[in-house]
Coordinates of C-alpha atoms in Angstrom, one line a residue:
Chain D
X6 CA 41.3 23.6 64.7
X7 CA 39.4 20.7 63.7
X8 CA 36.2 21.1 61.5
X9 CA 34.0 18.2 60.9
X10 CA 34.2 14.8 61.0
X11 CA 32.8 12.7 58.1
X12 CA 32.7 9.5 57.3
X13 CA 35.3 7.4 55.4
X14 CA 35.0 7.6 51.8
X15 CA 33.8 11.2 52.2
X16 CA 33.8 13.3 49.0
X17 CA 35.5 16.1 49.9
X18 CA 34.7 19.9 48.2
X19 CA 37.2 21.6 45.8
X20 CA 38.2 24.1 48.6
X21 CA 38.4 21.0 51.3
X22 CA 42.3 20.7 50.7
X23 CA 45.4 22.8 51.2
X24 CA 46.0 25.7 51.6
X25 CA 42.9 26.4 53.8
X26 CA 42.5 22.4 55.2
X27 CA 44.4 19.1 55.8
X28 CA 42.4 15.7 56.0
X29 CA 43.8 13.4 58.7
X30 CA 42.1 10.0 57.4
X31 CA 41.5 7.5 60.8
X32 CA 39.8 4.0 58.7
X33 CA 37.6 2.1 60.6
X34 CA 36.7 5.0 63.3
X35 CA 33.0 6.2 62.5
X36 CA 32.0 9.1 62.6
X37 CA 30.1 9.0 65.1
X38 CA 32.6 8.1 67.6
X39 CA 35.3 11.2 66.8
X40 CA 32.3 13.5 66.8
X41 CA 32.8 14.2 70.2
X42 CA 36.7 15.5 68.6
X43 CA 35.1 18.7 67.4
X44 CA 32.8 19.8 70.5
X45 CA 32.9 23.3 71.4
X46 CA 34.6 23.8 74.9
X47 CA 31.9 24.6 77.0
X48 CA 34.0 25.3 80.4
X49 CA 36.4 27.7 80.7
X50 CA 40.0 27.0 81.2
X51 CA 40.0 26.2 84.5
X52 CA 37.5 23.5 83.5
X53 CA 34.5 25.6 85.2
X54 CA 31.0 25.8 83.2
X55 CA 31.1 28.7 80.9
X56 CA 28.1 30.9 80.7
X57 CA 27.0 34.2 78.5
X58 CA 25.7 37.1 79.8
X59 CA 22.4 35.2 79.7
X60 CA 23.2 33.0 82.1
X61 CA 23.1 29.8 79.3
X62 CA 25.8 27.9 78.9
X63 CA 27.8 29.1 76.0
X64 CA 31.2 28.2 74.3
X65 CA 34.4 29.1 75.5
X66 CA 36.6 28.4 72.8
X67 CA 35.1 27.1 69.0
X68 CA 36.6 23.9 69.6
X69 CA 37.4 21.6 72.7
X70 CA 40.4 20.0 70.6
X71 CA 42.9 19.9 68.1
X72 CA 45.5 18.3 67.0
X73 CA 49.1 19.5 68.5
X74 CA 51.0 20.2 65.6
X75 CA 54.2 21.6 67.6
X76 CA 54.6 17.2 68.6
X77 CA 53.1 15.7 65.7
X78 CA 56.0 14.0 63.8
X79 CA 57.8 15.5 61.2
X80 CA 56.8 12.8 58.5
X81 CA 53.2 13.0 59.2
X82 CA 53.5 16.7 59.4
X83 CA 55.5 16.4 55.8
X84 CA 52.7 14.7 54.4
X85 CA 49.8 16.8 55.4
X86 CA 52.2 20.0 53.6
X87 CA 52.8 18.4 50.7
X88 CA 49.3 16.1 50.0
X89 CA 46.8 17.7 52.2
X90 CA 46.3 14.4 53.8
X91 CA 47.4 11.7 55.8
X92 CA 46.0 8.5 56.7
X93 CA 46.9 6.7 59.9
X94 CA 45.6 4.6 63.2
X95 CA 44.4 5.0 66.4
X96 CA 47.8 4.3 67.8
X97 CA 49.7 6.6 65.3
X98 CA 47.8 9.6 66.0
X99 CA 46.2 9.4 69.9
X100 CA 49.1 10.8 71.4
X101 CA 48.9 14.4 69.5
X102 CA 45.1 14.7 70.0
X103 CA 44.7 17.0 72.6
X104 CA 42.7 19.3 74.9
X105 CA 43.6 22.6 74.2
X106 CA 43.2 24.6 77.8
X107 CA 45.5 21.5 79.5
X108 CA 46.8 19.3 77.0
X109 CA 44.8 16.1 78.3
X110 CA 45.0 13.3 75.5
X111 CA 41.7 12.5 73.6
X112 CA 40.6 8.7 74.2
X113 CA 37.3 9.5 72.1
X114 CA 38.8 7.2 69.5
X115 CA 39.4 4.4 71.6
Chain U
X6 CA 30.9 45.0 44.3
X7 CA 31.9 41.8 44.7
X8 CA 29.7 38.1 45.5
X9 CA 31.8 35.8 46.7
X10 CA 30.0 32.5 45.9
X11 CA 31.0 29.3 47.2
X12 CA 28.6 26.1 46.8
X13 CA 28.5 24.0 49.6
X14 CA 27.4 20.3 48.3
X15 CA 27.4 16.6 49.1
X16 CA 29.9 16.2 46.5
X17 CA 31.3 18.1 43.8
X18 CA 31.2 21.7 45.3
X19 CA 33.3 24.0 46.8
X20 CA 32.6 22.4 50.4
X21 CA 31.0 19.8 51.8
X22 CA 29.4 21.1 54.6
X23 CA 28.6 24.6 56.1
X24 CA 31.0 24.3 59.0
X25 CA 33.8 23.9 56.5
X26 CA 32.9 26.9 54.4
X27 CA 32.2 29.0 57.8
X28 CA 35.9 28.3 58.3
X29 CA 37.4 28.3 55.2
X30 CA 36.3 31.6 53.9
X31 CA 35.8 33.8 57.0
X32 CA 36.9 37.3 56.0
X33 CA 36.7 41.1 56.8
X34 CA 33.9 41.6 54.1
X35 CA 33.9 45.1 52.4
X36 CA 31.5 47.1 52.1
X37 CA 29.5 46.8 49.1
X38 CA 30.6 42.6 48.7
X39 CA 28.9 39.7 50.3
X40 CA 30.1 36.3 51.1
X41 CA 27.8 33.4 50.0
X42 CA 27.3 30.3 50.4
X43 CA 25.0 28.8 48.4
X44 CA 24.0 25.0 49.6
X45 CA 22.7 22.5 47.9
X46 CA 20.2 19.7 48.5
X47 CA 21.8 17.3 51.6
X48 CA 21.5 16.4 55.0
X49 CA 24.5 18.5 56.6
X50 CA 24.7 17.1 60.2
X51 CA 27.8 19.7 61.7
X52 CA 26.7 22.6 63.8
X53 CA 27.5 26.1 63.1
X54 CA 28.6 29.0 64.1
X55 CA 29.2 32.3 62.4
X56 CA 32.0 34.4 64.5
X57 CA 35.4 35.9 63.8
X58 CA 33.9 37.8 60.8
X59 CA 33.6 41.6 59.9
X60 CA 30.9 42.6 58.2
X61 CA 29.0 45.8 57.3
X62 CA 25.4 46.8 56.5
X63 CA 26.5 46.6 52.9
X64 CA 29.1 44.0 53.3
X65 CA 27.3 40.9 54.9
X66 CA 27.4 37.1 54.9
X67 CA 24.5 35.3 53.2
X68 CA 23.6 31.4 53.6
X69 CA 21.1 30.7 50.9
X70 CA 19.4 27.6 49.0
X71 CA 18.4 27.8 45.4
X72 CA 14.7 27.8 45.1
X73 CA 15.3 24.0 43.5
X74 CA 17.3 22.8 46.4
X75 CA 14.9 23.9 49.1
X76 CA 12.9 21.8 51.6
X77 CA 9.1 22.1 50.4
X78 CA 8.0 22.6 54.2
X79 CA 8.4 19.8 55.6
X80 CA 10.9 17.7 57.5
X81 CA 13.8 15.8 55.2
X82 CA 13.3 18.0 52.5
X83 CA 16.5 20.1 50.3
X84 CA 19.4 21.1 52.3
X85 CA 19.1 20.3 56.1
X86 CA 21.2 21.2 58.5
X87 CA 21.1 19.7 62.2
X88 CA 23.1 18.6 65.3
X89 CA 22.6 16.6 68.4
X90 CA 25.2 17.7 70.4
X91 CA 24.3 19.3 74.0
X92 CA 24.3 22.9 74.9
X93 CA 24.9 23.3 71.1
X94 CA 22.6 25.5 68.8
X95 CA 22.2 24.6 65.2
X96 CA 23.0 27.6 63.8
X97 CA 24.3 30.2 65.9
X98 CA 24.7 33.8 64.5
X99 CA 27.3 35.8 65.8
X100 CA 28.2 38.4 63.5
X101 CA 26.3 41.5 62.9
X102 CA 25.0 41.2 59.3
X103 CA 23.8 38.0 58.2
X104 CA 21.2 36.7 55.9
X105 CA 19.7 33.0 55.8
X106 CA 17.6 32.5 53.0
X107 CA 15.7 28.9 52.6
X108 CA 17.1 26.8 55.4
X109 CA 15.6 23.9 57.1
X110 CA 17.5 23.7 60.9
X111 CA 16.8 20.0 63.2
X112 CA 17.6 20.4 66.2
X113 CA 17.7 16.7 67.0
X114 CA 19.4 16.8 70.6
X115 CA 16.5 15.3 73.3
X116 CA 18.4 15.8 76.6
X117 CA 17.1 18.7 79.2
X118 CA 20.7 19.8 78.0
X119 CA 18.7 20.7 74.2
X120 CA 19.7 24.4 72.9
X121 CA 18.0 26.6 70.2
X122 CA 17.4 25.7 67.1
X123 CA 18.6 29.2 64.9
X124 CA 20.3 31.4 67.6
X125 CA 21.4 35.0 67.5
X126 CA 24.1 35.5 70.3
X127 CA 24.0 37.7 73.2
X128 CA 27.3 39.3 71.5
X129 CA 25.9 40.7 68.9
X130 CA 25.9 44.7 68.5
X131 CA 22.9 46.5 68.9
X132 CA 23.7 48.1 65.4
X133 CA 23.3 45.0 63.4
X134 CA 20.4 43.6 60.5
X135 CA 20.0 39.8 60.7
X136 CA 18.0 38.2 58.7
X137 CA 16.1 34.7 58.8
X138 CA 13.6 34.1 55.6
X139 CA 11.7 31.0 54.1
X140 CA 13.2 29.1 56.8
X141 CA 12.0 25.4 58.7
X142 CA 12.9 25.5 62.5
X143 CA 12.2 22.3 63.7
X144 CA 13.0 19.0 66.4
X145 CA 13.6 20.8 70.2
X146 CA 13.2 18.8 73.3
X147 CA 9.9 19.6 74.8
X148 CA 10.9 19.8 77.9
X149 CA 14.1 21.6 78.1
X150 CA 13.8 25.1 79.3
X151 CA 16.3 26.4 76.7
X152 CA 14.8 24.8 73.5
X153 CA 13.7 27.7 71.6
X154 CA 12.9 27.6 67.5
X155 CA 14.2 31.0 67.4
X156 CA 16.5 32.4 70.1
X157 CA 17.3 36.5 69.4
X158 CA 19.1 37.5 71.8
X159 CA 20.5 40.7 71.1
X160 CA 20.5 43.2 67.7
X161 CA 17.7 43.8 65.1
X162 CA 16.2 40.8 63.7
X163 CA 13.7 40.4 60.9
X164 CA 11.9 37.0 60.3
X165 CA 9.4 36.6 57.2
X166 CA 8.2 33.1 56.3
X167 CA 9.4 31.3 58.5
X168 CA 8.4 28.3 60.7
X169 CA 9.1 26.8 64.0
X170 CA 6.8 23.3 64.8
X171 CA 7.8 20.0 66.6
X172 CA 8.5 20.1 70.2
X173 CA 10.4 23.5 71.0
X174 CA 8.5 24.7 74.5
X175 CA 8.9 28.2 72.9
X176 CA 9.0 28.5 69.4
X177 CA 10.3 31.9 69.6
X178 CA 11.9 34.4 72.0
X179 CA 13.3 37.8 71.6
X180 CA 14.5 38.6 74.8
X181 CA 16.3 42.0 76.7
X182 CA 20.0 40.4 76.5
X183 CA 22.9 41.6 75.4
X184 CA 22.0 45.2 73.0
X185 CA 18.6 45.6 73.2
X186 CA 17.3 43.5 70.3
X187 CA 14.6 44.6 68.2
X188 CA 12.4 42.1 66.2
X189 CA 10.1 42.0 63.7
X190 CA 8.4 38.8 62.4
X191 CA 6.3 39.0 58.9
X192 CA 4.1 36.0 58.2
X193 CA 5.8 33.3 60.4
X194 CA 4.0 30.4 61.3
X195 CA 4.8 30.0 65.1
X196 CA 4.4 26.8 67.6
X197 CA 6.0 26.0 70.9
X198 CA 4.4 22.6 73.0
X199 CA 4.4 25.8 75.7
X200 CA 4.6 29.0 74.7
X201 CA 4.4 30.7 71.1
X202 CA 6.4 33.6 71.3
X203 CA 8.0 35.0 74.9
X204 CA 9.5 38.7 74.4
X205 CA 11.0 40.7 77.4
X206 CA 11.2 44.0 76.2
X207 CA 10.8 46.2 73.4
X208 CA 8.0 46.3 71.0
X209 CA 8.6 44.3 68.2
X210 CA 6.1 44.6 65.5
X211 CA 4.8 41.6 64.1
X212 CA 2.7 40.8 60.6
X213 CA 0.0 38.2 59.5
X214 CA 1.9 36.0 62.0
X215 CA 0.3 32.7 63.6
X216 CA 1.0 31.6 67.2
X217 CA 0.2 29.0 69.0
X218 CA 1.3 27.4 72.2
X219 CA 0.6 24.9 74.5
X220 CA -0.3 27.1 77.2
X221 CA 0.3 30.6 76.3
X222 CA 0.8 31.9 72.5
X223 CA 2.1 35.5 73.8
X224 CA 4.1 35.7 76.7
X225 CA 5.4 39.2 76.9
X226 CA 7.3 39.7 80.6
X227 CA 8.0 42.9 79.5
X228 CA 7.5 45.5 76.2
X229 CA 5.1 44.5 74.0
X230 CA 4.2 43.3 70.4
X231 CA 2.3 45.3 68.0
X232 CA 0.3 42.9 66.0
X233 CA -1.6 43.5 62.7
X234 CA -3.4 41.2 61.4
X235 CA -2.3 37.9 63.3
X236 CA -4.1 35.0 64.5
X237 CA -3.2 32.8 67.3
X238 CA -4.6 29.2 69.1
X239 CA -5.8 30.8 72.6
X240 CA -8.7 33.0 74.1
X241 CA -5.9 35.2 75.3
X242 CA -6.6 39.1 74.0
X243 CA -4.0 41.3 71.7
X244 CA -4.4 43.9 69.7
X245 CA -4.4 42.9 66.4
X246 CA -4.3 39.4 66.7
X247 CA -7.6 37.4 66.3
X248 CA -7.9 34.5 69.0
X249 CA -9.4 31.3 69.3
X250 CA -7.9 30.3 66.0
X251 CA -7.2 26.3 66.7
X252 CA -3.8 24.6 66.1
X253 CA -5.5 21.6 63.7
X254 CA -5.9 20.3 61.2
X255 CA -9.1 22.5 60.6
X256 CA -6.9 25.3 59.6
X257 CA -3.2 23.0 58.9
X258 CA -2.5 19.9 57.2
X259 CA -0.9 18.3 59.6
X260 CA 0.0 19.2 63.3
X261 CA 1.8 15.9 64.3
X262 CA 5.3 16.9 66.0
X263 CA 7.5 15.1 63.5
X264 CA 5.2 15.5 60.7
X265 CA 4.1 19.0 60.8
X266 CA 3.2 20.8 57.8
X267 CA 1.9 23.5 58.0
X268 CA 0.4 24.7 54.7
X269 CA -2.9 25.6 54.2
X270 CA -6.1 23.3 53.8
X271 CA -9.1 24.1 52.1
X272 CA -11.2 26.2 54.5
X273 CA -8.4 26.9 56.6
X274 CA -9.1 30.4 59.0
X275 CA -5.5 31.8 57.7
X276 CA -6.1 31.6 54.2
X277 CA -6.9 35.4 52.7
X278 CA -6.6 37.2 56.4
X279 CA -3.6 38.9 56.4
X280 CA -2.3 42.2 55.0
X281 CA -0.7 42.9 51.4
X282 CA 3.1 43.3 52.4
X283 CA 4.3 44.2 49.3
X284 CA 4.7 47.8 49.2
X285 CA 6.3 46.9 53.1
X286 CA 8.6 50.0 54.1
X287 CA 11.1 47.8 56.3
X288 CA 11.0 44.1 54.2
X289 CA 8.5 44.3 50.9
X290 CA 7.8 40.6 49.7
X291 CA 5.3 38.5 47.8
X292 CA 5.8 35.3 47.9
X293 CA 5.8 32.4 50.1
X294 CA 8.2 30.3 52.2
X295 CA 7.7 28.2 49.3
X296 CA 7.9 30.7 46.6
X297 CA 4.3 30.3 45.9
X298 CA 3.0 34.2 44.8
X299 CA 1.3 35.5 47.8
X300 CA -1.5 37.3 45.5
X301 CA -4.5 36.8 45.5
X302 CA -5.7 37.2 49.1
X303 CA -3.0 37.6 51.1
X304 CA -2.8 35.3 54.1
X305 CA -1.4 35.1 57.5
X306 CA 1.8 32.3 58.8
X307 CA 4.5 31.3 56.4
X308 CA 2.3 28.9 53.8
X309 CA 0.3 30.7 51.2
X310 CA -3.1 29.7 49.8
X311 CA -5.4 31.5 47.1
X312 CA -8.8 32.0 48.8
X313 CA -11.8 30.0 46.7
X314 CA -12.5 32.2 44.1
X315 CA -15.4 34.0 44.3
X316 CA -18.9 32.2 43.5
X317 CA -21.3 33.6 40.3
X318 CA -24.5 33.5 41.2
X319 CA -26.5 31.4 39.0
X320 CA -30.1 32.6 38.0
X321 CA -32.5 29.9 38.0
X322 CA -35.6 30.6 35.6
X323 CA -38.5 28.2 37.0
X324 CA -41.3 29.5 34.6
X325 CA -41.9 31.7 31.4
X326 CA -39.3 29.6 29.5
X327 CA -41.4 28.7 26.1
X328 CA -39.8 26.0 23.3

């Protein structure tokens, strides 16, 4: 699940790093523009506005996306096991960023 | 009996935001230990939300600020935490026992689509003990229906020292869903552009509390509030809760939404009204949400100041002096 998005250069905490975390590094993609990677899902998962027992919309699910490790490629998935981190582009990672009730591709990064 | 502390920091700590250490060190909390994070002086601009927890009435989470890393009332002031995201609350509770000591929550969405500020979730049991103290609740969008300062929903809640200013149309609202909540608010300092506090059932006892709203400072649809010694903006009448007492800088320093602060000028109506609370049987205290000693002359809201001291009379002798 993905947690927060910071900027690049970020000083990460002591506990920010295996075995609890991984830091997928994107350079010259603020912040700003892959916050919308770590919105709550706010529908349920047939994409229909999810409400409380208030009637308010509420979340369905923490998170709206993550990162589809079962397709990611074996040597970024290496990396991340071994460093905690990997850095790579737009291009290297768009394909394995993904909605997680149907799989649609993020394009928040593009 | 074991504190877990984690500090969460700009850099150098454990973590660098509260969303990461929500993550990273969600547990089953024994009885008798508490989870901690203890944050540090920053602008922290994640949302958050507490769920997938266990935790006891002896085995809780705490989110507190050392007294040297707090906000001093005001806006942009120790560790901050806000969002801008829609339909999102800054911090939303969902765990049964949770203390936040010394927070100051932005809510910095403006759509119609704005959400609370600090929110307790309609999932919460009705056995439960949260807990929000010394804490800023400020930004809202003034004219979203759903932009509360304070949004407790379901469970027992205590407030003491707190604030909610800006633009939330209600600062506060304890309302009938989810289990039955049941409120109590001690010396909170309480404005919505519309409505002060809105409660739909219950009666929820509140303390040396100040409300004011736009329109209406107590909008109770149904239950009640038992009030001792509050004050609030309107000539509406409640037991226990003087009226007419204005939102200005008569009796605040400053009441700009963006600028508020709400501590205590000279000659302000607040300053030495309120009740001692420090023999309190459900939350004794005695300071401020500034850690300012609440003695002498105990006020009402969230700021503390000690009432002019009292004035010696001085005897004037206009004849039988000799030399």
């Amino acid at each position: 699940m993905p947690v927060v998005v910071m900027e690049d250069g970020h000083s990460w905490g002591l506990e920010e790093g295996l075995p609890k975390f991984v830091v997928v590094k994107i350079p010259g993609v603020t912040a700003d523009k892959a916050r919308s990677f770590i919105d709550v899902q706010l529908t349920d998962d047939a994409g229909l506005p999810s409400f409380g027992i208030d009637g308010k919309r509420a979340a369905f699910r923490r998170r709206e996306w993550d990162v589809n490790w079962t397709t990611l490629p074996t040597g970024i998935k290496n990396t991340l096991l071994t460093t905690g981190e990997v850095t790579v582009t737009v291009a290297q990672i768009r394909a394995f960023l993904r909605r997680v009730r149907d799989d649609a591709q993020f394009t928040g990064l593009d | 009996m074991v504190d877990t502390v984690k500090t969460v920091k700009s850099s150098g700590g454990d973590y660098s935001s509260l969303a990461a250490w929500e993550a990273g060190q969600q547990k089953v909390i024994s009885a008798g230990d508490a989870e901690i994070a203890e944050c540090y002086a920053f602008s922290d601009t994640t949302a958050v939300t507490i769920d997938g927890w266990t935790t006891v009435a002896t085995g809780y989470i705490e989110i507190r600020v050392p007294s040297a890393e707090r906000h001093t009332g005001v806006a942009g002031t120790g560790y901050r935490l806000s969002q801008s995201a829609d339909f999102t609350r800054v911090l939303l509770i969902a765990e049964e026992f949770t203390r936040v000591i010394g927070v100051s929550l932005t809510q910095l969405n403006a759509s119609t689509f704005c959400y609370a500020t600090y929110s307790i979730s309609t999932t919460v049991a009705a056995t439960s003990d949260n807990r929000l103290i010394d804490s800023l609740m400020l930004g809202g969008f003034a004219t979203s229906t759903e932009s509360f300062g304070i949004e407790h929903s379901s469970g027992i809640f205590l407030a003491v020292n707190c604030v909610v200013a800006d633009t939330h149309p209600v600062a506060a609202k304890s309302s009938w869903q989810g289990s039955q909540p049941d409120a109590s608010y001690y010396n909170c300092t309480l404005r919505g552009s519309t409505t002060g506090i809105r409660v739909d059932s219950r009666t929820y006892p509140m303390k040396n509390c100040y409300v004011s709203g736009g329109t209406t400072c107590y909008d109770i649809f149904s239950g009640s509030i038992s009030a001792t010694t509050c004050q609030h903006s309107n000539t509406e009448t409640l037991a226990g809760s003087s009226d007419s007492v204005a939102y200005s800088t008569a009796n605040f320093n400053n009441v700009t939404a963006g600028s508020d602060d709400l501590g205590l000028p000279s000659g302000s109506a607040l300053v030495g009204a309120g009740t001692d609370l420090s023999a309190d049987s459900l939350y004794p205290f005695s300071t401020d949400i500034v850690g300012v000693s609440r003695t002498p002359g105990w006020g009402v809201g969230a700021f503390h100041r000690n009432p002019p001291p009292p004035v010696t009379p001085i005897r004037v002798i206009t004849s039988g002096l000799r030399f």
